[in-house]
Amino acid sequence: MITKENILAIAKKTILSESEAITKLIDFLDENFYEAVQRIYETKGRLIVTGIGKSAIIAQKMVATFNSTGTPSMFLHASEAIHGDLGMVQNNDIIICISKSGNSPEIKALVPLLKRFGNTLIGMTGNITSFLAKGSDYVLNTTVDMEACPINLAPTNSTTAQLVMGDALAVCLMEIRDFKPEDFAVYHPGGALGKKLLLRVKDMIEHSLKPTVSPETSVKKVIFEISEKRLGVTAVVENEKIVGIITDGDIRRMLNDRDSIADLTAKDIMSKNPKLVSSETMAVDALNILEDFSITQLIVADNGEYKGVLHLHDILKEGII
């Protein structure tokens, strides 16, 4: 009978089975893994990752991970390889061939062809006595005792093991290359992630207005300046130096506290020592400042030179959060 308890029990059993299969991979890490990482790192060519069936899907994911972390890679479908796609393999390329059994017809046909070209072949297989393992220069062992599938047929533990072994390779290569967030940004320029890593304040204030008043400006004119520039704020500048800031919140508080504003000037209501950021500040760092101080605007200045105003809405429009 299908019950909530039964469904949750099956799910937990599956997760536990896959986690145990992954843990056992630690014991399979040996000289082969080390040499494989070294060969990939040192190659002047690309990393070609190939496989058949579900292993081909894992190969595609591995290629995506390698490419985004600094290791130029290409996916080669094993069955298409023997029908013309072998032409994408160049002399200096290193090949990872993924197969649970290591004995499928496509793999048996492909391995001799790859070896004929003289490329380094790294076999990732769950059968270390297989045709693939024997034909490889280095073998990455992804053996699993059984699949999480209740009939032990659908690739579950085995494909998870392949995926994790691929991630281990990618992370090792990242460490060797000293791959930094800035490098990651180069490969992810689009979307929220790319903007978090690349977008700077100067990119958002290029056409920004610069609301400005002097300390002696009347409050009436201050209100006009804030309303006209529509940024909810104005900088107070004296002798080309930013000496304060007035926000629409300051104006509201002043109107609540005063019956008359005729004798007031900007210096009477401004906040001194406003929060400043340079135009080179990362947008995500500027956002953190806004959140930390519960404010919605920042004055942008480079070496004391007033550059503009960054508003929280500018960051929101970029989709960073």
CSV table of C-alpha atoms in Angstrom, one decimal:
chain,number,residue,atom,x,y,z
A,1,MET,CA,0.0,0.0,0.0
A,2,ILE,CA,1.3,3.5,-0.9
A,3,THR,CA,1.5,5.7,2.2
A,4,LYS,CA,3.4,8.8,3.0
A,5,GLU,CA,5.6,6.8,5.3
A,6,ASN,CA,6.5,4.3,2.6
A,7,ILE,CA,7.3,7.0,0.1
A,8,LEU,CA,9.6,8.8,2.5
A,9,ALA,CA,11.2,5.6,3.5
A,10,ILE,CA,12.0,4.8,-0.1
A,11,ALA,CA,13.4,8.3,-0.7
A,12,LYS,CA,15.6,8.1,2.4
A,13,LYS,CA,16.8,4.6,1.3
A,14,THR,CA,17.7,5.9,-2.1
A,15,ILE,CA,19.6,8.9,-0.8
A,16,LEU,CA,21.5,6.8,1.8
A,17,SER,CA,22.4,4.2,-0.9
A,18,GLU,CA,23.8,6.9,-3.2
A,19,SER,CA,25.7,8.7,-0.4
A,20,GLU,CA,27.3,5.4,0.6
A,21,ALA,CA,28.3,4.8,-3.0
A,22,ILE,CA,30.0,8.2,-3.2
A,23,THR,CA,31.8,7.7,0.1
A,24,LYS,CA,33.4,4.5,-1.2
A,25,LEU,CA,34.9,6.5,-4.1
A,26,ILE,CA,37.5,7.9,-1.6
A,27,ASP,CA,39.1,4.4,-1.5
A,28,PHE,CA,39.5,4.4,-5.3
A,29,LEU,CA,41.5,7.6,-5.5
A,30,ASP,CA,45.1,6.6,-6.3
A,31,GLU,CA,48.0,7.3,-8.6
A,32,ASN,CA,45.7,7.1,-11.6
A,33,PHE,CA,43.6,10.0,-10.4
A,34,TYR,CA,46.7,12.1,-9.6
A,35,GLU,CA,48.3,11.4,-13.0
A,36,ALA,CA,45.0,12.1,-14.8
A,37,VAL,CA,44.8,15.6,-13.1
A,38,GLN,CA,48.4,16.3,-14.0
A,39,ARG,CA,47.9,15.3,-17.7
A,40,ILE,CA,44.8,17.4,-18.0
A,41,TYR,CA,46.5,20.4,-16.4
A,42,GLU,CA,49.6,20.2,-18.6
A,43,THR,CA,47.9,19.6,-21.9
A,44,LYS,CA,48.1,22.3,-24.6
A,45,GLY,CA,44.9,20.9,-26.1
A,46,ARG,CA,41.3,20.4,-24.9
A,47,LEU,CA,39.6,17.9,-22.7
A,48,ILE,CA,37.2,15.7,-24.7
A,49,VAL,CA,34.6,13.9,-22.6
A,50,THR,CA,32.7,11.0,-24.2
A,51,GLY,CA,30.2,8.4,-23.2
A,52,ILE,CA,27.1,6.5,-24.3
A,53,GLY,CA,23.6,6.4,-22.8
A,54,LYS,CA,23.2,7.9,-19.3
A,55,SER,CA,27.0,8.2,-19.1
A,56,ALA,CA,26.8,10.6,-22.1
A,57,ILE,CA,24.5,12.8,-20.1
A,58,ILE,CA,27.0,12.8,-17.2
A,59,ALA,CA,29.7,13.6,-19.7
A,60,GLN,CA,27.8,16.7,-20.9
A,61,LYS,CA,27.4,17.9,-17.3
A,62,MET,CA,31.1,17.4,-16.7
A,63,VAL,CA,32.0,19.4,-19.8
A,64,ALA,CA,29.8,22.3,-18.6
A,65,THR,CA,31.6,22.2,-15.3
A,66,PHE,CA,35.1,22.0,-16.8
A,67,ASN,CA,34.4,24.9,-19.2
A,68,SER,CA,33.1,27.2,-16.5
A,69,THR,CA,36.1,26.5,-14.3
A,70,GLY,CA,38.9,27.1,-16.7
A,71,THR,CA,39.4,23.7,-18.4
A,72,PRO,CA,38.5,24.0,-22.1
A,73,SER,CA,36.3,21.0,-22.9
A,74,MET,CA,34.1,19.4,-25.5
A,75,PHE,CA,31.5,16.7,-25.5
A,76,LEU,CA,31.8,13.8,-27.9
A,77,HIS,CA,28.9,11.3,-28.1
A,78,ALA,CA,30.4,7.8,-28.4
A,79,SER,CA,28.0,6.6,-31.0
A,80,GLU,CA,28.4,9.7,-33.2
A,81,ALA,CA,32.2,9.6,-32.8
A,82,ILE,CA,32.4,6.5,-35.0
A,83,HIS,CA,30.3,8.1,-37.6
A,84,GLY,CA,32.4,11.2,-38.3
A,85,ASP,CA,32.6,13.2,-35.1
A,86,LEU,CA,36.1,11.9,-34.3
A,87,GLY,CA,37.2,14.8,-36.5
A,88,MET,CA,36.8,17.1,-33.5
A,89,VAL,CA,39.7,15.3,-31.7
A,90,GLN,CA,43.0,17.1,-32.1
A,91,ASN,CA,46.6,15.8,-31.5
A,92,ASN,CA,47.0,17.4,-28.0
A,93,ASP,CA,43.6,16.7,-26.7
A,94,ILE,CA,43.0,14.4,-23.7
A,95,ILE,CA,40.0,12.2,-23.7
A,96,ILE,CA,37.8,11.0,-20.8
A,97,CYS,CA,35.7,8.0,-21.7
A,98,ILE,CA,32.8,7.2,-19.3
A,99,SER,CA,31.1,3.8,-19.2
A,100,LYS,CA,29.8,1.8,-16.3
A,101,SER,CA,30.5,-1.6,-17.9
A,102,GLY,CA,33.3,-0.5,-20.1
A,103,ASN,CA,32.3,-3.2,-22.5
A,104,SER,CA,29.5,-1.7,-24.6
A,105,PRO,CA,29.8,-2.1,-28.4
A,106,GLU,CA,30.2,1.6,-29.0
A,107,ILE,CA,33.0,1.8,-26.4
A,108,LYS,CA,34.8,-1.3,-27.9
A,109,ALA,CA,34.6,0.3,-31.3
A,110,LEU,CA,35.8,3.7,-30.1
A,111,VAL,CA,38.7,2.9,-27.8
A,112,PRO,CA,41.0,1.5,-30.5
A,113,LEU,CA,40.3,4.5,-32.7
A,114,LEU,CA,41.2,6.9,-30.0
A,115,LYS,CA,44.4,5.0,-29.2
A,116,ARG,CA,45.3,5.1,-32.9
A,117,PHE,CA,45.4,8.9,-32.7
A,118,GLY,CA,47.9,8.7,-29.8
A,119,ASN,CA,45.8,10.8,-27.5
A,120,THR,CA,45.9,10.2,-23.7
A,121,LEU,CA,42.8,8.2,-22.7
A,122,ILE,CA,41.4,8.3,-19.2
A,123,GLY,CA,38.8,5.6,-18.6
A,124,MET,CA,36.1,6.3,-16.0
A,125,THR,CA,34.4,2.9,-15.4
A,126,GLY,CA,32.8,0.7,-12.8
A,127,ASN,CA,34.6,-2.3,-14.2
A,128,ILE,CA,38.3,-2.2,-13.8
A,129,THR,CA,38.8,-5.4,-15.8
A,130,SER,CA,36.8,-4.1,-18.8
A,131,PHE,CA,37.8,-3.4,-22.3
A,132,LEU,CA,37.8,0.3,-21.6
A,133,ALA,CA,39.9,-0.1,-18.5
A,134,LYS,CA,42.5,-2.2,-20.2
A,135,GLY,CA,42.7,0.2,-23.1
A,136,SER,CA,43.1,3.4,-21.0
A,137,ASP,CA,46.3,5.1,-20.0
A,138,TYR,CA,44.7,6.0,-16.6
A,139,VAL,CA,41.6,4.4,-15.0
A,140,LEU,CA,39.2,6.3,-12.7
A,141,ASN,CA,37.4,3.6,-10.7
A,142,THR,CA,33.7,4.4,-10.2
A,143,THR,CA,32.6,0.9,-9.1
A,144,VAL,CA,29.4,0.6,-7.1
A,145,ASP,CA,28.1,-2.4,-5.3
A,146,MET,CA,24.6,-2.0,-6.7
A,147,GLU,CA,22.2,0.6,-8.0
A,148,ALA,CA,19.7,2.4,-5.8
A,149,CYS,CA,17.1,1.2,-8.3
A,150,PRO,CA,15.1,-1.6,-6.6
A,151,ILE,CA,15.7,-3.9,-9.6
A,152,ASN,CA,19.4,-3.0,-9.7
A,153,LEU,CA,19.1,-1.9,-13.4
A,154,ALA,CA,18.4,1.8,-13.8
A,155,PRO,CA,21.7,3.8,-13.5
A,156,THR,CA,21.4,5.7,-10.2
A,157,ASN,CA,24.4,5.1,-7.9
A,158,SER,CA,26.7,4.5,-10.8
A,159,THR,CA,25.9,7.8,-12.6
A,160,THR,CA,26.1,9.7,-9.3
A,161,ALA,CA,29.5,8.2,-8.7
A,162,GLN,CA,30.6,9.3,-12.2
A,163,LEU,CA,29.3,12.8,-11.6
A,164,VAL,CA,31.1,13.1,-8.3
A,165,MET,CA,34.4,11.8,-9.7
A,166,GLY,CA,34.1,14.4,-12.5
A,167,ASP,CA,33.5,17.1,-9.9
A,168,ALA,CA,36.6,15.9,-8.0
A,169,LEU,CA,38.6,16.4,-11.2
A,170,ALA,CA,37.2,19.8,-11.8
A,171,VAL,CA,37.8,21.1,-8.3
A,172,CYS,CA,41.4,19.7,-8.3
A,173,LEU,CA,42.1,21.6,-11.5
A,174,MET,CA,40.5,24.8,-10.1
A,175,GLU,CA,42.9,24.6,-7.1
A,176,ILE,CA,45.9,24.0,-9.3
A,177,ARG,CA,45.0,26.9,-11.5
A,178,ASP,CA,44.4,29.1,-8.5
A,179,PHE,CA,41.0,29.8,-10.1
A,180,LYS,CA,39.5,33.0,-8.5
A,181,PRO,CA,36.0,34.5,-8.4
A,182,GLU,CA,37.2,37.0,-11.0
A,183,ASP,CA,38.1,34.1,-13.3
A,184,PHE,CA,34.7,32.6,-12.8
A,185,ALA,CA,33.1,35.8,-13.8
A,186,VAL,CA,34.8,35.8,-17.1
A,187,TYR,CA,33.0,32.6,-18.0
A,188,HIS,CA,29.7,33.7,-16.5
A,189,PRO,CA,29.1,37.3,-17.7
A,190,GLY,CA,25.4,36.9,-18.1
A,191,GLY,CA,22.6,36.8,-15.6
A,192,ALA,CA,22.5,37.7,-11.9
A,193,LEU,CA,25.7,35.6,-11.2
A,194,GLY,CA,27.7,37.4,-13.8
A,195,LYS,CA,26.5,40.8,-12.6
A,196,LYS,CA,27.4,40.0,-9.0
A,197,LEU,CA,30.9,39.2,-10.1
A,198,LEU,CA,31.4,41.9,-12.7
A,199,LEU,CA,29.1,44.9,-12.3
A,200,ARG,CA,30.7,48.0,-10.7
A,201,VAL,CA,29.1,51.1,-9.4
A,202,LYS,CA,30.4,53.1,-12.3
A,203,ASP,CA,28.4,50.9,-14.7
A,204,MET,CA,25.2,52.1,-13.0
A,205,ILE,CA,25.8,55.8,-12.7
A,206,GLU,CA,27.1,56.5,-16.1
A,207,HIS,CA,24.1,58.7,-16.9
A,208,SER,CA,23.2,59.5,-13.3
A,209,LEU,CA,22.1,63.0,-12.4
A,210,LYS,CA,24.1,64.8,-9.7
A,211,PRO,CA,21.8,66.6,-7.4
A,212,THR,CA,23.9,69.3,-5.6
A,213,VAL,CA,23.3,72.1,-3.2
A,214,SER,CA,25.6,74.3,-1.1
A,215,PRO,CA,25.5,74.5,2.7
A,216,GLU,CA,23.8,78.0,2.3
A,217,THR,CA,21.1,76.8,-0.1
A,218,SER,CA,17.6,77.5,1.3
A,219,VAL,CA,15.6,74.5,2.3
A,220,LYS,CA,13.0,75.5,-0.3
A,221,LYS,CA,15.6,75.2,-3.1
A,222,VAL,CA,16.9,71.9,-1.5
A,223,ILE,CA,13.4,70.5,-1.9
A,224,PHE,CA,13.3,71.6,-5.5
A,225,GLU,CA,16.6,70.0,-6.2
A,226,ILE,CA,15.6,66.7,-4.7
A,227,SER,CA,12.3,66.7,-6.6
A,228,GLU,CA,13.8,67.7,-9.9
A,229,LYS,CA,16.6,65.1,-9.9
A,230,ARG,CA,14.1,62.4,-8.6
A,231,LEU,CA,16.7,60.5,-6.7
A,232,GLY,CA,15.3,61.2,-3.2
A,233,VAL,CA,18.6,62.8,-2.2
A,234,THR,CA,21.1,65.6,-2.8
A,235,ALA,CA,24.7,66.0,-1.9
A,236,VAL,CA,25.8,69.1,-0.1
A,237,VAL,CA,29.0,70.4,-1.7
A,238,GLU,CA,31.3,73.2,-0.5
A,239,ASN,CA,34.5,74.2,-2.3
A,240,GLU,CA,34.1,71.0,-4.4
A,241,LYS,CA,34.1,68.9,-1.3
A,242,ILE,CA,31.1,66.7,-0.2
A,243,VAL,CA,30.3,67.9,3.3
A,244,GLY,CA,26.8,66.3,3.8
A,245,ILE,CA,23.8,64.7,2.4
A,246,ILE,CA,20.1,65.5,2.5
A,247,THR,CA,17.5,62.8,1.8
A,248,ASP,CA,13.7,63.1,1.4
A,249,GLY,CA,13.5,61.4,4.8
A,250,ASP,CA,15.4,64.4,6.3
A,251,ILE,CA,12.9,66.7,4.6
A,252,ARG,CA,9.9,64.9,6.0
A,253,ARG,CA,11.4,64.9,9.5
A,254,MET,CA,12.2,68.6,9.3
A,255,LEU,CA,8.6,69.4,8.2
A,256,ASN,CA,7.3,67.4,11.2
A,257,ASP,CA,9.5,69.2,13.6
A,258,ARG,CA,9.2,72.8,12.2
A,259,ASP,CA,6.3,75.1,11.6
A,260,SER,CA,8.4,77.4,9.5
A,261,ILE,CA,11.3,76.6,7.1
A,262,ALA,CA,11.9,80.1,5.8
A,263,ASP,CA,15.1,80.6,7.8
A,264,LEU,CA,16.6,77.2,7.3
A,265,THR,CA,19.4,76.3,5.0
A,266,ALA,CA,20.9,73.0,3.8
A,267,LYS,CA,23.6,73.0,6.5
A,268,ASP,CA,20.8,73.0,9.2
A,269,ILE,CA,19.3,69.7,8.1
A,270,MET,CA,22.0,67.8,6.4
A,271,SER,CA,23.6,64.7,7.7
A,272,LYS,CA,27.4,65.1,7.9
A,273,ASN,CA,29.9,62.4,6.9
A,274,PRO,CA,27.6,60.6,4.4
A,275,LYS,CA,28.4,57.1,3.3
A,276,LEU,CA,30.6,57.3,0.2
A,277,VAL,CA,31.7,54.6,-2.3
A,278,SER,CA,34.0,54.9,-5.2
A,279,SER,CA,32.9,54.3,-8.8
A,280,GLU,CA,35.1,51.1,-8.8
A,281,THR,CA,33.2,49.5,-5.9
A,282,MET,CA,31.6,46.3,-6.9
A,283,ALA,CA,27.8,46.6,-7.1
A,284,VAL,CA,27.3,43.7,-4.7
A,285,ASP,CA,29.5,45.4,-2.1
A,286,ALA,CA,27.6,48.6,-2.5
A,287,LEU,CA,24.4,46.6,-1.9
A,288,ASN,CA,25.8,45.2,1.3
A,289,ILE,CA,26.6,48.8,2.5
A,290,LEU,CA,23.0,49.8,1.7
A,291,GLU,CA,21.6,46.8,3.6
A,292,ASP,CA,24.0,47.2,6.6
A,293,PHE,CA,23.0,50.8,7.2
A,294,SER,CA,19.4,50.5,6.1
A,295,ILE,CA,19.7,53.2,3.6
A,296,THR,CA,18.6,53.5,-0.1
A,297,GLN,CA,21.2,55.9,-1.6
A,298,LEU,CA,25.0,56.2,-1.7
A,299,ILE,CA,27.0,59.2,-2.8
A,300,VAL,CA,29.6,58.1,-5.3
A,301,ALA,CA,33.0,59.9,-5.2
A,302,ASP,CA,36.5,59.3,-6.5
A,303,ASN,CA,39.2,60.9,-4.5
A,304,GLY,CA,36.7,63.4,-3.1
A,305,GLU,CA,35.3,64.2,-6.6
A,306,TYR,CA,31.5,63.9,-6.7
A,307,LYS,CA,30.5,61.4,-9.4
A,308,GLY,CA,26.8,60.8,-8.8
A,309,VAL,CA,24.2,59.0,-6.7
A,310,LEU,CA,23.7,55.2,-6.5
A,311,HIS,CA,20.1,54.3,-5.6
A,312,LEU,CA,19.0,50.9,-4.4
A,313,HIS,CA,16.6,50.8,-7.3
A,314,ASP,CA,19.6,50.9,-9.7
A,315,ILE,CA,20.8,47.7,-8.2
A,316,LEU,CA,17.3,46.1,-8.2
A,317,LYS,CA,16.9,46.9,-11.9
A,318,GLU,CA,20.1,45.0,-12.7
A,319,GLY,CA,18.6,41.8,-11.1
A,320,ILE,CA,21.5,41.2,-8.7
A,321,ILE,CA,19.0,40.4,-5.9
